[in-house]
C-alpha positions as a Python dict, from the first residue, in 0.01 Angstrom:
ca = {
    (1, 'K'): (0, 0, 0),
    (2, 'V'): (-150, 128, -320),
    (3, 'V'): (-490, 2, -414),
    (4, 'A'): (-672, 37, -745),
    (5, 'V'): (-1039, -42, -789),
    (6, 'I'): (-1240, -54, -1113),
    (7, 'G'): (-1623, -34, -1132),
    (8, 'R'): (-1876, -63, -1407),
    (9, 'I'): (-2202, 131, -1425),
    (10, 'Y'): (-2494, -51, -1589),
    (11, 'P'): (-2781, 128, -1767),
    (12, 'D'): (-3010, 60, -1469),
    (13, 'G'): (-2773, 256, -1241),
    (14, 'V'): (-2614, -37, -1062),
    (15, 'L'): (-2243, 8, -981),
    (16, 'E'): (-2052, -325, -985),
    (17, 'L'): (-1691, -365, -871),
    (18, 'I'): (-1510, -574, -1129),
    (19, 'G'): (-1141, -513, -1071),
    (20, 'L'): (-915, -483, -766),
    (21, 'G'): (-536, -454, -750),
    (22, 'S'): (-287, -360, -479),
    (23, 'A'): (91, -319, -434),
    (24, 'P'): (317, -238, -143),
    (25, 'S'): (446, 114, -151),
    (26, 'R'): (731, 272, 39),
    (27, 'G'): (705, 587, -162),
    (28, 'L'): (462, 761, 74),
    (29, 'K'): (498, 892, 425),
    (30, 'K'): (223, 1061, 634),
    (31, 'G'): (9, 1087, 320),
    (32, 'A'): (280, 1267, 111),
    (33, 'I'): (489, 1125, -167),
    (34, 'V'): (854, 1098, -63),
    (35, 'N'): (984, 879, -349),
    (36, 'I'): (830, 929, -692),
    (37, 'E'): (990, 621, -859),
    (38, 'M'): (859, 378, -585),
    (39, 'T'): (517, 542, -599),
    (40, 'V'): (500, 517, -980),
    (41, 'Q'): (591, 145, -965),
    (42, 'A'): (325, 77, -706),
    (43, 'I'): (55, 256, -901),
    (44, 'A'): (146, 76, -1221),
    (45, 'Q'): (135, -263, -1049),
    (46, 'A'): (-192, -196, -878),
    (47, 'I'): (-358, -68, -1201),
    (48, 'E'): (-225, -368, -1402),
    (49, 'E'): (-373, -615, -1150),
    (50, 'A'): (-713, -436, -1146),
    (51, 'E'): (-723, -420, -1529),
    (52, 'L'): (-638, -785, -1565),
    (53, 'M'): (-923, -878, -1326),
    (54, 'A'): (-1171, -641, -1491),
    (55, 'G'): (-1065, -723, -1851),
    (56, 'C'): (-1054, -351, -1955),
    (57, 'R'): (-815, -64, -1991),
    (58, 'I'): (-830, 248, -1770),
    (59, 'N'): (-721, 588, -1898),
    (60, 'E'): (-864, 824, -1635),
    (61, 'V'): (-871, 788, -1263),
    (62, 'C'): (-1012, 950, -955),
    (63, 'V'): (-733, 982, -696),
    (64, 'G'): (-752, 1008, -326),
    (65, 'I'): (-525, 1249, -139),
    (66, 'A'): (-451, 1287, 228),
    (67, 'G'): (-196, 1449, 463),
    (68, 'S'): (-163, 1710, 729),
    (69, 'H'): (-134, 1975, 452),
    (70, 'I'): (-508, 1948, 398),
    (71, 'H'): (-734, 2200, 576),
    (72, 'G'): (-1106, 2270, 593),
    (73, 'I'): (-1289, 2600, 654),
    (74, 'N'): (-1650, 2710, 639),
    (75, 'S'): (-1743, 3017, 434),
    (76, 'N'): (-2043, 3191, 289),
    (77, 'G'): (-2127, 3399, -14),
    (78, 'I'): (-2414, 3628, -114),
    (79, 'V'): (-2541, 3733, -463),
    (80, 'A'): (-2842, 3904, -604),
    (81, 'I'): (-3088, 3676, -793),
    (82, 'R'): (-3094, 3814, -1148),
    (83, 'D'): (-3438, 3720, -1274),
    (84, 'Q'): (-3619, 3690, -943),
    (85, 'E'): (-3598, 3309, -977),
    (86, 'V'): (-3289, 3104, -891),
    (87, 'Q'): (-3118, 2976, -1206),
    (88, 'K'): (-2817, 2754, -1249),
    (89, 'S'): (-2605, 3060, -1323),
    (90, 'D'): (-2713, 3205, -982),
    (91, 'L'): (-2590, 2894, -805),
    (92, 'E'): (-2262, 2909, -982),
    (93, 'R'): (-2214, 3274, -890),
    (94, 'V'): (-2296, 3229, -524),
    (95, 'I'): (-2060, 2928, -495),
    (96, 'D'): (-1787, 3136, -658),
    (97, 'A'): (-1859, 3411, -405),
    (98, 'A'): (-1850, 3163, -114),
    (99, 'Q'): (-1513, 3015, -219),
    (100, 'A'): (-1350, 3353, -243),
    (101, 'V'): (-1166, 3305, 88),
    (102, 'P'): (-804, 3396, 162),
    (103, 'I'): (-582, 3093, 154),
    (104, 'P'): (-195, 3062, 170),
    (105, 'S'): (-12, 3099, -161),
    (106, 'D'): (109, 2736, -143),
    (107, 'Q'): (-247, 2600, -108),
    (108, 'R'): (-516, 2534, -367),
    (109, 'I'): (-888, 2464, -330),
    (110, 'L'): (-968, 2092, -349),
    (111, 'H'): (-1343, 2095, -273),
    (112, 'V'): (-1623, 2347, -235),
    (113, 'I'): (-1903, 2149, -61),
    (114, 'P'): (-2240, 2316, -28),
    (115, 'Q'): (-2396, 2298, 314),
    (116, 'E'): (-2720, 2495, 272),
    (117, 'Y'): (-2871, 2793, 98),
    (118, 'S'): (-3076, 3091, 217),
    (119, 'I'): (-3320, 3289, 2),
    (120, 'D'): (-3425, 3627, 128),
    (121, 'H'): (-3305, 3529, 480),
    (122, 'Q'): (-3498, 3205, 473),
    (123, 'P'): (-3237, 2949, 583),
    (124, 'G'): (-3213, 2577, 550),
    (125, 'V'): (-3283, 2551, 171),
    (126, 'R'): (-3121, 2238, 26),
    (127, 'D'): (-3199, 2295, -343),
    (128, 'P'): (-3294, 2652, -430),
    (129, 'L'): (-3309, 2601, -805),
    (130, 'G'): (-3635, 2754, -943),
    (131, 'M'): (-3731, 2919, -615),
    (132, 'P'): (-3834, 3292, -631),
    (133, 'G'): (-3641, 3561, -444),
    (134, 'V'): (-3408, 3855, -456),
    (135, 'R'): (-3107, 3756, -236),
    (136, 'L'): (-2932, 3421, -250),
    (137, 'E'): (-2682, 3312, 17),
    (138, 'A'): (-2476, 2992, 20),
    (139, 'R'): (-2289, 2834, 311),
    (140, 'V'): (-2009, 2604, 201),
    (141, 'H'): (-1722, 2391, 333),
    (142, 'V'): (-1394, 2463, 154),
    (143, 'V'): (-1118, 2198, 159),
    (144, 'T'): (-764, 2312, 60),
    (145, 'S'): (-456, 2116, -20),
    (146, 'S'): (-80, 2180, -72),
    (147, 'I'): (-5, 2266, -435),
    (148, 'N'): (321, 2067, -415),
    (149, 'A'): (145, 1762, -285),
    (150, 'V'): (-114, 1779, -561),
    (151, 'Q'): (148, 1816, -831),
    (152, 'N'): (349, 1519, -696),
    (153, 'V'): (39, 1300, -707),
    (154, 'E'): (-53, 1413, -1056),
    (155, 'K'): (302, 1360, -1178),
    (156, 'C'): (313, 1003, -1053),
    (157, 'V'): (-23, 918, -1210),
    (158, 'R'): (62, 1066, -1544),
    (159, 'R'): (391, 878, -1555),
    (160, 'C'): (170, 565, -1551),
    (161, 'N'): (1, 700, -1874),
    (162, 'L'): (-315, 789, -1676),
    (163, 'E'): (-501, 1118, -1648),
    (164, 'V'): (-629, 1250, -1317),
    (165, 'E'): (-999, 1304, -1353),
    (166, 'E'): (-1033, 1442, -1001),
    (167, 'L'): (-854, 1458, -667),
    (168, 'V'): (-1062, 1377, -360),
    (169, 'F'): (-994, 1424, 9),
    (170, 'E'): (-976, 1066, 131),
    (171, 'P'): (-1202, 1083, 437),
    (172, 'Y'): (-1465, 1268, 224),
    (173, 'A'): (-1446, 979, -27),
    (174, 'S'): (-1465, 718, 256),
    (175, 'S'): (-1783, 879, 384),
    (176, 'C'): (-1951, 802, 49),
    (177, 'A'): (-1884, 427, 112),
    (178, 'V'): (-1946, 376, 478),
    (179, 'L'): (-2195, 635, 604),
    (180, 'T'): (-2575, 601, 584),
    (181, 'E'): (-2803, 887, 486),
    (182, 'D'): (-2960, 878, 833),
    (183, 'E'): (-2621, 921, 998),
    (184, 'R'): (-2542, 1222, 784),
    (185, 'E'): (-2875, 1385, 864),
    (186, 'F'): (-2862, 1298, 1236),
    (187, 'G'): (-2500, 1411, 1283),
    (188, 'V'): (-2197, 1188, 1271),
    (189, 'C'): (-1817, 1201, 1278),
    (190, 'L'): (-1616, 986, 1035),
    (191, 'V'): (-1268, 898, 1157),
    (192, 'D'): (-1051, 746, 883),
    (193, 'V'): (-737, 597, 1047),
    (194, 'G'): (-480, 528, 779),
    (195, 'G'): (-109, 444, 797),
    (196, 'G'): (36, 789, 859),
    (197, 'T'): (-257, 1027, 911),
    (198, 'T'): (-607, 1019, 1057),
    (199, 'G'): (-873, 1212, 865),
    (200, 'I'): (-1186, 1354, 1032),
    (201, 'T'): (-1509, 1458, 862),
    (202, 'I'): (-1816, 1578, 1053),
    (203, 'Y'): (-2165, 1571, 899),
    (204, 'V'): (-2458, 1759, 1044),
    (205, 'N'): (-2798, 1797, 872),
    (206, 'G'): (-2670, 1609, 571),
    (207, 'A'): (-2370, 1829, 497),
    (208, 'V'): (-1999, 1839, 578),
    (209, 'R'): (-1948, 2093, 856),
    (210, 'H'): (-1585, 2020, 958),
    (211, 'S'): (-1280, 1836, 821),
    (212, 'A'): (-931, 1802, 959),
    (213, 'V'): (-623, 1577, 950),
    (214, 'I'): (-423, 1451, 1250),
    (215, 'P'): (-61, 1335, 1185),
    (216, 'I'): (-96, 1020, 1402),
    (217, 'A'): (-224, 690, 1282),
    (218, 'G'): (-148, 319, 1236),
    (219, 'D'): (222, 357, 1162),
    (220, 'H'): (272, 519, 1502),
    (221, 'V'): (135, 202, 1665),
    (222, 'T'): (376, -4, 1466),
    (223, 'N'): (665, 218, 1559),
    (224, 'D'): (579, 197, 1928),
    (225, 'I'): (574, -184, 1904),
    (226, 'A'): (910, -182, 1732),
    (227, 'V'): (1070, 45, 1989),
    (228, 'T'): (913, -120, 2291),
    (229, 'F'): (1009, -477, 2197),
    (230, 'R'): (1330, -384, 2010),
    (231, 'T'): (1228, -547, 1683),
    (232, 'P'): (1237, -429, 1317),
    (233, 'V'): (944, -237, 1189),
    (234, 'H'): (833, -514, 954),
    (235, 'Y'): (814, -764, 1237),
    (236, 'A'): (628, -502, 1444),
    (237, 'E'): (372, -457, 1169),
    (238, 'E'): (321, -828, 1148),
    (239, 'L'): (270, -847, 1525),
    (240, 'K'): (12, -568, 1507),
    (241, 'I'): (-184, -733, 1224),
    (242, 'K'): (-175, -1094, 1345),
    (243, 'H'): (-165, -1073, 1723),
    (244, 'A'): (-251, -731, 1860),
    (245, 'V'): (-583, -646, 2029),
    (246, 'A'): (-691, -308, 2152),
    (247, 'L'): (-769, -411, 2512),
    (248, 'P'): (-539, -610, 2747),
    (249, 'S'): (-850, -766, 2910),
    (250, 'L'): (-908, -960, 2580),
    (251, 'T'): (-576, -1141, 2600),
    (252, 'D'): (-478, -1475, 2755),
    (253, 'E'): (-216, -1398, 3027),
    (254, 'D'): (-76, -1749, 3008),
    (255, 'A'): (-19, -1737, 2633),
    (256, 'Y'): (286, -1608, 2454),
    (257, 'I'): (387, -1501, 2101),
    (258, 'K'): (715, -1597, 1935),
    (259, 'L'): (903, -1287, 1839),
    (260, 'P'): (1159, -1370, 1562),
    (261, 'G'): (1521, -1284, 1652),
    (262, 'V'): (1716, -1007, 1478),
    (263, 'A'): (2023, -1114, 1274),
    (264, 'E'): (2149, -1424, 1456),
    (265, 'R'): (1989, -1357, 1788),
    (266, 'P'): (1742, -1628, 1913),
    (267, 'S'): (1365, -1575, 1904),
    (268, 'R'): (1193, -1446, 2221),
    (269, 'D'): (863, -1500, 2389),
    (270, 'L'): (629, -1197, 2401),
    (271, 'S'): (327, -1153, 2627),
    (272, 'P'): (10, -1077, 2433),
    (273, 'T'): (-101, -867, 2733),
    (274, 'R'): (206, -645, 2714),
    (275, 'L'): (155, -606, 2337),
    (276, 'A'): (-210, -503, 2398),
    (277, 'Q'): (-97, -250, 2655),
    (278, 'V'): (127, -80, 2400),
    (279, 'V'): (-153, -78, 2136),
    (280, 'E'): (-410, 43, 2383),
    (281, 'S'): (-185, 330, 2494),
    (282, 'R'): (-120, 459, 2143),
    (283, 'Y'): (-486, 437, 2034),
    (284, 'E'): (-593, 620, 2347),
    (285, 'E'): (-358, 900, 2256),
    (286, 'L'): (-489, 909, 1900),
    (287, 'F'): (-852, 915, 2016),
    (288, 'S'): (-771, 1194, 2262),
    (289, 'F'): (-644, 1409, 1972),
    (290, 'V'): (-952, 1323, 1766),
    (291, 'L'): (-1182, 1415, 2057),
    (292, 'K'): (-998, 1747, 2104),
    (293, 'E'): (-1057, 1824, 1736),
    (294, 'I'): (-1422, 1744, 1767),
    (295, 'I'): (-1456, 1966, 2078),
    (296, 'D'): (-1264, 2251, 1916),
    (297, 'S'): (-1487, 2232, 1606),
    (298, 'G'): (-1792, 2311, 1818),
    (299, 'F'): (-1994, 2007, 1692),
    (300, 'Q'): (-1944, 1771, 1983),
    (301, 'D'): (-2311, 1804, 2081),
    (302, 'A'): (-2433, 1791, 1712),
    (303, 'I'): (-2325, 1429, 1640),
    (304, 'P'): (-2572, 1205, 1821),
    (305, 'A'): (-2506, 926, 1570),
    (306, 'G'): (-2160, 908, 1727),
    (307, 'I'): (-1831, 796, 1565),
    (308, 'V'): (-1773, 571, 1259),
    (309, 'L'): (-1424, 435, 1244),
    (310, 'T'): (-1280, 319, 915),
    (311, 'G'): (-947, 264, 750),
    (312, 'G'): (-688, -16, 769),
    (313, 'A'): (-574, 63, 1120),
    (314, 'V'): (-905, 1, 1303),
    (315, 'K'): (-936, -373, 1257),
    (316, 'N'): (-794, -484, 1590),
    (317, 'E'): (-1028, -672, 1822),
    (318, 'G'): (-1167, -449, 2101),
    (319, 'M'): (-1136, -125, 1901),
    (320, 'I'): (-1500, -41, 1933),
    (321, 'E'): (-1498, -83, 2313),
    (322, 'L'): (-1180, 122, 2343),
    (323, 'A'): (-1318, 400, 2121),
    (324, 'E'): (-1652, 419, 2302),
    (325, 'R'): (-1465, 455, 2628),
    (326, 'A'): (-1251, 731, 2484),
    (327, 'F'): (-1523, 929, 2309),
    (328, 'G'): (-1817, 866, 2540),
    (329, 'M'): (-2053, 811, 2248),
    (330, 'P'): (-2165, 528, 2018),
    (331, 'V'): (-1896, 380, 1785),
    (332, 'R'): (-1912, 138, 1492),
    (333, 'I'): (-1665, 16, 1229),
    (334, 'G'): (-1748, 139, 876),
    (335, 'V'): (-1706, -96, 579),
    (336, 'P'): (-1794, -27, 217),
    (337, 'R'): (-2160, -62, 126),
    (338, 'A'): (-2405, 24, -157),
    (339, 'V'): (-2209, -163, -430),
    (340, 'T'): (-2225, -509, -589),
    (341, 'G'): (-1949, -736, -711),
    (342, 'L'): (-1634, -841, -519),
    (343, 'Q'): (-1818, -782, -194),
    (344, 'D'): (-1634, -1060, -9),
    (345, 'M'): (-1305, -896, -102),
    (346, 'V'): (-1385, -533, -28),
    (347, 'C'): (-1607, -570, 275),
    (348, 'N'): (-1322, -440, 489),
    (349, 'P'): (-1241, -97, 626),
    (350, 'I'): (-912, -106, 438),
    (351, 'Y'): (-1107, -49, 113),
    (352, 'A'): (-1335, 233, 240),
    (353, 'T'): (-1159, 505, 49),
    (354, 'S'): (-1108, 301, -265),
    (355, 'V'): (-1476, 211, -299),
    (356, 'G'): (-1567, 558, -178),
    (357, 'L'): (-1388, 717, -468),
    (358, 'L'): (-1588, 509, -712),
    (359, 'L'): (-1914, 601, -534),
    (360, 'Y'): (-1813, 969, -522),
    (361, 'R'): (-1757, 979, -901),
    (362, 'Y'): (-2072, 774, -960),
    (363, 'Q'): (-2277, 1027, -765),
    (364, 'Q'): (-2112, 1316, -952),
    (365, 'R'): (-2208, 1158, -1283),
    (366, 'Q'): (-2561, 1088, -1169),
    (367, 'S'): (-2602, 1451, -1089),
    (368, 'D'): (-2470, 1559, -1430),
    (369, 'A'): (-2748, 1644, -1674),
    (370, 'A'): (-2556, 1506, -1967),
    (371, 'P'): (-2664, 1161, -2096),
    (372, 'R'): (-2449, 873, -1979),
    (373, 'R'): (-2275, 622, -2205),
    (374, 'K'): (-2356, 261, -2136),
    (375, 'P'): (-2187, 91, -1976),
    (376, 'E'): (-1923, 325, -1829),
    (377, 'W'): (-1602, 229, -1667),
    (378, 'L'): (-1475, 395, -1358),
    (379, 'G'): (-1124, 354, -1218),
    (380, 'G'): (-1023, 443, -866),
    (381, 'V'): (-694, 451, -679),
    (382, 'M'): (-646, 562, -328),
    (383, 'G'): (-368, 723, -145),
    (384, 'R'): (-246, 756, 205),
    (385, 'V'): (66, 638, 380),
    (386, 'S'): (-47, 280, 409),
    (387, 'H'): (-306, 300, 134),
    (388, 'W'): (-208, 553, -123),
    (389, 'I'): (-413, 499, -426),
    (390, 'K'): (-639, 257, -261),
    (391, 'G'): (-905, 307, -513),
    (392, 'H'): (-829, 667, -583),
    (393, 'L'): (-701, 632, -926),
}
C-alpha cells in the first residue's frame, strides 16, 4: 500500500502526527514502480485522506525509496584545513572529497552519511567544527540509487501536484523512528522487511556502517502460501495476516482454517500447523540471507545490541523467537517512537518508514541554522512494494 503521514512542529520542538492516509497500490513490485497510473492514483488517495484528517494542504513531500537497485559503500576523503581551524567550508570540502567515488553511470548518490572525522591523524572526532589542525579526514557511508527508479518516483509524485523535497532510503528512515540512541552507539542491525524487499542498515558507534537490500520479503511468503495450498494470492495474503504464525509449535494441531474455494469449488479445511511450517521455512530462508549479509559486511561482532525487526511483514506471532534462533543474538520488534499524536494508530511496525521520514526531515531542520517558521507542516509518504509512500511523501 501507499501511506501518507503529516506532522506538525510546534515552537517548543514537539512533533505531532496529525494526518494519516493509505491506499492499496498494485503499481509497485520489489520496491520499483511498474505502473505509473496505478501509483499516481494511490499517492493521490493517500495524500487526500491525510490532508482531510490534518485539515491542511501539503505541497512538498519527503519520499521513501527502496529496491535492490540501492547500494551502500564506505569511503573517505582528505583535505587541508585552510585557516588552521575547521570551518563549515572545510567540512563541505572534505565531504565532497569523500563522496567522489566511482559509481555506475545509471546510478546517482542518494545519501552521504558522515561516520567520523580525523584531525591530524586523531580519529574518532564526531564534530570537528572549530577544532585546530592542518589535515582533515572524513569517513562516510555513501548510498546510491538507480537514476531511472528515482525519476519514476519523482514523476509520480509531481503528477499529484507535489514537489519532492528529498528522497530517503527507507531503512535509513525507519531507523530514525525505531532505534534508540543507545542501540546506535552500542551497535545494532535494523532489518526492515517490506513487501518485496528487505532493507538492512548497520549502526556502530552512532553511525551507519553498512546498508544493503535483499530481494526477498513478505510477498514471497504470500506466494509460497498461494502455491503450496493452491489458492489465489489475495486469499494467501489474508491467510498470512489473519492466521499465520512463525512457529508451528504455537499452533493448535486439532484446529483448522476454512480456505475459500476458487471459482465454484467448495471450501477446504487447512491445518494451521501446515500453514506455520510454510511461513517458518520462508522466513528462515530470508533470515539466512540477512545473516550472510551481516557476516560479509564484517560487522557481525560489532552489533551487541542485536537485531531490530520492523516493517509490515514482521507482525506474525513467534517472529522474535524464530529470528533469535536464526541470528543467535537478541531480537526485538521496532515500532515508531519519539512522536506524539495518533500514537494508537501508528504504533505498528507497518508505519516505521512513514514516521521515520517525518523524524528524518525534522532532525534535518533542527540542524539547519536558519530560523524556523511556526508552526511548520511536514508531509511524508513511503514507498516499497507493500508500502510505497508509507509516509515518504
